[in-house]
Coordinates of C-alpha atoms in Angstrom, one line a residue:
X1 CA -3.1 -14.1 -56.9
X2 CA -0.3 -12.4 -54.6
X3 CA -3.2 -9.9 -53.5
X4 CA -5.5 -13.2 -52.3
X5 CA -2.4 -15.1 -50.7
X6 CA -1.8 -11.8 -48.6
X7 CA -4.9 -11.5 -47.5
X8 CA -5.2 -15.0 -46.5
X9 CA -1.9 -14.8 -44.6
X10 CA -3.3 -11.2 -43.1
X11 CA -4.2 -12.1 -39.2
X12 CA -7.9 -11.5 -38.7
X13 CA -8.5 -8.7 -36.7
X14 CA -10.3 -8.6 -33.5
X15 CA -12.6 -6.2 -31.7
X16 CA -10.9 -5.9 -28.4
X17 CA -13.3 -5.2 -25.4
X18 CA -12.6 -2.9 -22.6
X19 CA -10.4 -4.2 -19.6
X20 CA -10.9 -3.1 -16.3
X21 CA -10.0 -3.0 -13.2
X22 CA -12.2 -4.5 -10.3
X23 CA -13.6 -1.6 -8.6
X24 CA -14.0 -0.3 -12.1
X25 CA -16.8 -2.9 -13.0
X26 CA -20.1 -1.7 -15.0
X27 CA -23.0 -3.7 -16.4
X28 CA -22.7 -5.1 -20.1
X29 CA -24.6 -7.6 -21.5
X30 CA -21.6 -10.5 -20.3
X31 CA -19.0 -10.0 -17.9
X32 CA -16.2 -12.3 -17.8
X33 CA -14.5 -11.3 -14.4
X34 CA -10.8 -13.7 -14.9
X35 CA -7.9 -13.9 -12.3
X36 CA -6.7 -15.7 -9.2
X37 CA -7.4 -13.1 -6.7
X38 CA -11.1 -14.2 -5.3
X39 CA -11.3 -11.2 -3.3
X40 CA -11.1 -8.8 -5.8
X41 CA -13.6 -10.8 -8.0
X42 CA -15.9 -10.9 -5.3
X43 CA -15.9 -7.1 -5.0
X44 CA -16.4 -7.0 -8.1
X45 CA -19.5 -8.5 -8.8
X46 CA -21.1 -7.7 -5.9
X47 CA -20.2 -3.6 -6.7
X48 CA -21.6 -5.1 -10.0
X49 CA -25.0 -6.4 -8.6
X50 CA -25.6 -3.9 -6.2
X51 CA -25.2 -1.3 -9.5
X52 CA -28.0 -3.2 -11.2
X53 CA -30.0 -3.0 -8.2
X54 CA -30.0 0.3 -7.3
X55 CA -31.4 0.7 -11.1
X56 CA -34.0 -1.4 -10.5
X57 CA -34.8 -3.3 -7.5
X58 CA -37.1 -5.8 -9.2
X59 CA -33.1 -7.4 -10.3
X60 CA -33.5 -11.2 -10.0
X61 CA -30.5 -12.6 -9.4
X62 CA -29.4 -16.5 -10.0
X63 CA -26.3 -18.8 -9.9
X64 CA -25.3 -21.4 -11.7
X65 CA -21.6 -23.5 -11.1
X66 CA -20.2 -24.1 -14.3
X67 CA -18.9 -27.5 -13.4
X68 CA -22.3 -29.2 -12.5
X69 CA -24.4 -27.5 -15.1
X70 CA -26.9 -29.4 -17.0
X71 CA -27.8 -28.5 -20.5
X72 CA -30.5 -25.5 -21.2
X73 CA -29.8 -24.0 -17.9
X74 CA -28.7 -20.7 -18.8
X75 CA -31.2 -20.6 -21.8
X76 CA -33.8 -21.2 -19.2
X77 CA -32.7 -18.6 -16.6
X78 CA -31.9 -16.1 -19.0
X79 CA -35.4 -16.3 -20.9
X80 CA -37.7 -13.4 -20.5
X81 CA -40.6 -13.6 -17.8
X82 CA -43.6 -12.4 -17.5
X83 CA -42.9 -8.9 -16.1
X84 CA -40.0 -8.6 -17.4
X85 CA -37.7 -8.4 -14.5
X86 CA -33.5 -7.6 -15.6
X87 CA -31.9 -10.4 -14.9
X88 CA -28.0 -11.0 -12.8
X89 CA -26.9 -14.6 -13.7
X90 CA -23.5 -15.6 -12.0
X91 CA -21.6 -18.7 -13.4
X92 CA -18.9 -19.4 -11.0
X93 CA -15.6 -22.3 -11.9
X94 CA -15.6 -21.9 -15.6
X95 CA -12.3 -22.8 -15.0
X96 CA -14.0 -26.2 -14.9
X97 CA -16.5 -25.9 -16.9
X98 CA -19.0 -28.9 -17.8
X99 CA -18.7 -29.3 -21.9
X100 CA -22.6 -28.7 -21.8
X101 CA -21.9 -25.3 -20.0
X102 CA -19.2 -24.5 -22.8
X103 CA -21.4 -25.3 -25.7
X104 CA -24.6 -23.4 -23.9
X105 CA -22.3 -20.5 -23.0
X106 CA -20.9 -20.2 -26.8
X107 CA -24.4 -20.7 -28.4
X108 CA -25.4 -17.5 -25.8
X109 CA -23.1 -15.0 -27.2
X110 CA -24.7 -15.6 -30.6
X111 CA -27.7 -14.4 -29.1
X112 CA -27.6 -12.4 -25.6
X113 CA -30.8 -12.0 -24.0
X114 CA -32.0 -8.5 -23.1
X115 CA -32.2 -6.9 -19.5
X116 CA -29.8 -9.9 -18.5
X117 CA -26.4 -10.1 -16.9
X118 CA -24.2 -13.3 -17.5
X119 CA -21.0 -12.7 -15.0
X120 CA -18.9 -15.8 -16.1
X121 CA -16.0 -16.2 -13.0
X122 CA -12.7 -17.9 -14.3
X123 CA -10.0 -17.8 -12.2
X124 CA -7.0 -19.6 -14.7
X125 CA -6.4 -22.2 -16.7
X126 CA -6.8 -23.5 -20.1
X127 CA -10.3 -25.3 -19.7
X128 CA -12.7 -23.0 -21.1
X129 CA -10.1 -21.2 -23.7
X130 CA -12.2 -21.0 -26.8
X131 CA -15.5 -19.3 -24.3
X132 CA -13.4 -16.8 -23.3
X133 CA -11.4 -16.2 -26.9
X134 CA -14.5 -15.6 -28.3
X135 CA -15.5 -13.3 -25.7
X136 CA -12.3 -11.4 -25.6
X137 CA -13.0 -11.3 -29.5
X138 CA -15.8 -9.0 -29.0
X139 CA -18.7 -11.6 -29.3
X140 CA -21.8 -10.9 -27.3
X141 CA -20.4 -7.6 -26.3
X142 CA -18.5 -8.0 -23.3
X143 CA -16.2 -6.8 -21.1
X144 CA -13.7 -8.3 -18.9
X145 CA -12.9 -6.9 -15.2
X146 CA -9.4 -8.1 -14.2
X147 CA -8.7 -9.8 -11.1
X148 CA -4.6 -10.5 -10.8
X149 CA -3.0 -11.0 -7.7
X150 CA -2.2 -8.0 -5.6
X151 CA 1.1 -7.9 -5.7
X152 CA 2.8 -4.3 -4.3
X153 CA 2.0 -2.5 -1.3
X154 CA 0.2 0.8 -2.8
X155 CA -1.8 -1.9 -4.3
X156 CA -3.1 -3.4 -1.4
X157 CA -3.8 0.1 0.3
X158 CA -6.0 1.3 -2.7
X159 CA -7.7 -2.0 -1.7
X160 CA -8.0 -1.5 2.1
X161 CA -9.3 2.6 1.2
X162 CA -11.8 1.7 -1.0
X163 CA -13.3 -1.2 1.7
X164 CA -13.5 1.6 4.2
X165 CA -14.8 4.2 1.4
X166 CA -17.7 2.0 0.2
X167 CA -18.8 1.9 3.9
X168 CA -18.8 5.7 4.1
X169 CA -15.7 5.3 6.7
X170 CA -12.5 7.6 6.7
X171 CA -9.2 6.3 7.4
X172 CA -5.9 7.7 7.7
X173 CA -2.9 7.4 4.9
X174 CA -1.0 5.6 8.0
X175 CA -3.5 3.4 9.4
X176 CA -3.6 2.2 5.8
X177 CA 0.0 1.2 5.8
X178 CA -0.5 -0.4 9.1
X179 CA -3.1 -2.7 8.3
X180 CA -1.2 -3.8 4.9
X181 CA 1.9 -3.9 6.9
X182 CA 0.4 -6.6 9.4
X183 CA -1.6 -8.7 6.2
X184 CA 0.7 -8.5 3.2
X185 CA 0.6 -12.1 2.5
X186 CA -3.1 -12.1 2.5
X187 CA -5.9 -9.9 0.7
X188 CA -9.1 -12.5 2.5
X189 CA -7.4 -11.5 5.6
X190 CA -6.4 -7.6 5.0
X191 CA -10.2 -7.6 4.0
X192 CA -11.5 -9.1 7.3
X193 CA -9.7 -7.0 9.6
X194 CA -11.0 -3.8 7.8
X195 CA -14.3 -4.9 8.3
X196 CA -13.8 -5.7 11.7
X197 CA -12.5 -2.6 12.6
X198 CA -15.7 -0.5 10.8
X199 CA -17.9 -3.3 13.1
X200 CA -16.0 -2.8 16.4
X201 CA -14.8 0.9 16.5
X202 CA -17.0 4.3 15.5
X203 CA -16.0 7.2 13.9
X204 CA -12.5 7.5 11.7
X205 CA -9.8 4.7 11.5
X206 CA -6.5 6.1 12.1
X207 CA -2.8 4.2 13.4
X208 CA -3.7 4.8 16.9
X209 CA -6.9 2.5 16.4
X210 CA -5.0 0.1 14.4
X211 CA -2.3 -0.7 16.4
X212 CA -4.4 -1.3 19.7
X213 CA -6.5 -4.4 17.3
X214 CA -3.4 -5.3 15.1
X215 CA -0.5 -3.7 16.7
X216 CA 3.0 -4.9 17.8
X217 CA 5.1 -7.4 15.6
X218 CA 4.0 -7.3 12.2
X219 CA 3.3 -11.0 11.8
X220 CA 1.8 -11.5 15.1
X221 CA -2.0 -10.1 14.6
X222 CA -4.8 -11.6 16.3
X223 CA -5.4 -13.4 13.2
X224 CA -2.2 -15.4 13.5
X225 CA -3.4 -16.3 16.7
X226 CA -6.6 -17.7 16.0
X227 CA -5.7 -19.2 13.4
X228 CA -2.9 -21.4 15.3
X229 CA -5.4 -22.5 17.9
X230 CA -8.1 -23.3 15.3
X231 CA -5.4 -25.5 13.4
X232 CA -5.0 -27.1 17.0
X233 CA -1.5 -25.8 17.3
X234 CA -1.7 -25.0 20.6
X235 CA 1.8 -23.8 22.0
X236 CA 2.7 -22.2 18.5
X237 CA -0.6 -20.5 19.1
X238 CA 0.2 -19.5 23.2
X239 CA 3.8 -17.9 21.8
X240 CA 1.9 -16.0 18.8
X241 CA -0.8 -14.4 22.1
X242 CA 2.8 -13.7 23.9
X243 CA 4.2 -12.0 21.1
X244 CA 1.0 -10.1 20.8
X245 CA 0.9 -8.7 24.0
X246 CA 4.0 -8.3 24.4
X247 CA 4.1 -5.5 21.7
X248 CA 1.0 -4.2 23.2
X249 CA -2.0 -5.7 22.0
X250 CA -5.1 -5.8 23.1
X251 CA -6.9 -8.7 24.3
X252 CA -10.2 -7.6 23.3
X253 CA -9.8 -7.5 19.7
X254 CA -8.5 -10.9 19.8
X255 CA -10.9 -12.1 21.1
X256 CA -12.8 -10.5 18.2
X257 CA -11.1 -12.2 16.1
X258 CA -11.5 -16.0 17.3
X259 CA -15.3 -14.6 17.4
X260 CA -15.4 -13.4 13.8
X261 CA -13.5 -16.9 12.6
X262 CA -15.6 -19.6 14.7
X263 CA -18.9 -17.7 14.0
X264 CA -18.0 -18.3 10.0
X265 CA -17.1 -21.7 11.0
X266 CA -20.4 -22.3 12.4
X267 CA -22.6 -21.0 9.9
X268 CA -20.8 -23.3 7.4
X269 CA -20.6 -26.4 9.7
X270 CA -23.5 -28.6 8.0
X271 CA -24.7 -26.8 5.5
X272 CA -24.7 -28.3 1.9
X273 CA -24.2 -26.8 -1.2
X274 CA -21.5 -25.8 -3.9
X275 CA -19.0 -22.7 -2.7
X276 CA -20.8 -19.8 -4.7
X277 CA -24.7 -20.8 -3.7
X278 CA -23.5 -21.5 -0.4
X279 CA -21.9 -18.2 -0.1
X280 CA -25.1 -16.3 -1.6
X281 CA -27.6 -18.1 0.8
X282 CA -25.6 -17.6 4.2
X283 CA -24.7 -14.0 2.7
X284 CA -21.2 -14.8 2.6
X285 CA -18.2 -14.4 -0.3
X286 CA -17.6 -18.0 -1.9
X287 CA -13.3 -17.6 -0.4
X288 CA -15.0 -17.1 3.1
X289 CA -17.1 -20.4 2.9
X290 CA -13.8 -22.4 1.2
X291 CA -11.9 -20.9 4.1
X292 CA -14.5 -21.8 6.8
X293 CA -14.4 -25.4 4.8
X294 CA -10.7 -25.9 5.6
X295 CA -11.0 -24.2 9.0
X296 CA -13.5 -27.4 10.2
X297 CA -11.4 -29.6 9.3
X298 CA -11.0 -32.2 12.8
X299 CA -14.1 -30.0 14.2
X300 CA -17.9 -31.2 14.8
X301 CA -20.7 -29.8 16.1
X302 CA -20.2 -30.4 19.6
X303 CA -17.1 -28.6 19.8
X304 CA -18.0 -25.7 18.0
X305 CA -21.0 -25.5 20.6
X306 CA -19.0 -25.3 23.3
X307 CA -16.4 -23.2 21.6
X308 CA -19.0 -20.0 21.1
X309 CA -19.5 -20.8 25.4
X310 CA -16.1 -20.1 25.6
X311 CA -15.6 -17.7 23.6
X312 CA -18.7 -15.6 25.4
X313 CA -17.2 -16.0 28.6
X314 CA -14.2 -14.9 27.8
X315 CA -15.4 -12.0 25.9
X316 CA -16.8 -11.2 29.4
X317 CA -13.7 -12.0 31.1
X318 CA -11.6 -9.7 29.1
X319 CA -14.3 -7.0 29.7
X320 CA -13.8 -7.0 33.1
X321 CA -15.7 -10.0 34.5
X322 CA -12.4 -11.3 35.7
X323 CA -8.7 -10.3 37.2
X324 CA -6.9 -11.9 34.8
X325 CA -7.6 -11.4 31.1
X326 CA -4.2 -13.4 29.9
X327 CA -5.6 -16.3 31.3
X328 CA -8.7 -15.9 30.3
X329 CA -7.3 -16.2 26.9
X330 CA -4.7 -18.8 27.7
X331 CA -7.6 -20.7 28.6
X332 CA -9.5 -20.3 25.8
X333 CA -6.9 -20.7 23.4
X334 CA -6.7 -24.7 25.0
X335 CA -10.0 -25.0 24.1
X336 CA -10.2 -24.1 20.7
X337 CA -6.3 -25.7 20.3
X338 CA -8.6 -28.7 21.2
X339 CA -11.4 -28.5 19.1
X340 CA -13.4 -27.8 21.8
X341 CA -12.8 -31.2 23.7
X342 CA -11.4 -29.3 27.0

């Protein structure tokens, strides 16, 4: 009897799955990729898709959002065709999962179809607990890429090296600190300006190159800039240009950077759709479409139109075109402040 009480009492033991880090991702039948930091869970499953197509390119790939799913979705998707294609299917807010996704998803990892992908995206929260317990619990053979928050600086330049080392860029140990100096409080925007810098400037990125684009004050980039203006603060945003050029900035590059921002804008402006279809049709990650989202608020079409006519004749302007770059910019920056109404 004492024998069968303690092995009643004994906790039942688990088969832990592999943890990994983002950059770490590999295919498994399901992929629960949980954490706050959208970035990093972006990375991932796109490192994680373009994996699956590199092994075949024949990969279909399909989305589903967890909170508007309808029942016999993901059976449907995930059912074998008629040639046999490997499947990618990406579930995005199973934070907020519908309680026909939750039952579908459970009933799935009874049963996991072959040559398919599920990537199930939770960010936090308690909806959707007993999904991922049993998937931490080892059923339907998963594994879980972590996405925490980024939270010390050798961190955040691991980040920023591997951006420029999946593009086949080199960049220098300092210019790495730079860049993490000047977008510490944000990874969507430490992202963004390495990617601007490998679409703007050939060859290697040193400290040099990075302190002409982001140089000077550490929280005065050209990013704090446009976004001021684009906010329609406009004299927070002419004192954050002043600051900027003041420690030597360039007004190229920030022009660049209104660019990069209102071109986002506009390819959001109108469209219709959930954040993570949204993002796969315009070829965009889901935190750039929910920042382009908040971005247009105030905004309409009309200003956005004349906003990209400013913004190319300025680009001129500071290019030579004109004497006076500053007030090219100054000008510019009154008509963005304004949403494009000036």
């Amino acid at each position: 009897m004492a024998a069968r009480t303690a092995a009643r009492a004994a906790p039942k033991a688990k088969a832990a799955i592999p943890q990994l880090a983002w950059n770490a991702v590999r295919p498994a039948p399901v992929v629960l990729v949980a954490g706050p930091e959208d970035v990093l869970a972006e990375r991932a499953i796109g490192l994680l898709r373009d994996f699956l197509r590199t092994e075949d390119p024949a990969l279909e790939v399909s989305d589903l959002e967890a909170d508007a799913y309808r029942r016999g979705e993901l059976l449907t998707l995930a059912s074998p065709s008629l040639f046999g294609e490997p499947r990618l299917i990406r579930v995005s807010g199973v934070e907020k999962a519908s309680d026909d996704f939750l039952l579908d998803a459970l009933d799935y990892l009874e049963q996991t179809a072959e040559s398919t992908t599920l990537v199930l995206r939770h960010r936090s929260g308690q909806r959707g607990k007993k999904l991922l317990d049993a998937i931490r619990a080892g059923s339907g053979g998963g594994i879980e890429i972590v996405c925490a928050e980024l939270k010390k600086d050798a961190e955040k330049q691991d980040f920023a090296a591997t951006e420029f080392r999946s593009a086949g860029r080199k960049v220098s140990p300092g210019a790495l600190r730079a860049l993490v100096g000047a977008f510490s409080d944000d990874l969507a925007e430490l992202s963004a300006a390495c990617r601007q810098l490998m679409a703007d400037a050939p060859g290697d990125i040193d400290e040099k190159l990075v302190a002409k684009y982001y140089g000077g004050r550490v929280e005065t980039t050209a990013f704090t800039v446009a976004d001021a203006a684009i906010a329609g603060r406009h004299g927070e945003a002419l004192i954050a240009l002043r600051h900027a050029l003041d420690s030597g900035a360039d007004p190229v590059p920030i022009v660049a950077a209104f660019a990069m921002k209102v071109r986002t804008m506009a390819k959001v402006s109108g469209a219709r759709g959930g954040g993570a279809q949204l993002a796969s049709s315009l070829g965009m990650a889901p935190w750039q479409v929910d920042r382009a989202r908040r971005d247009l608020a105030g905004w309409d079409d009309a200003g956005l139109a004349r906003t990209i006519e400013a913004l190319a004749a300025t680009d001129a302007a500071v290019k030579g075109a004109e004497r006076d770059p500053v007030f090219a910019l100054e000008r510019l920056i009154g008509v963005i402040a304004s949403r494009g109404r000036d």
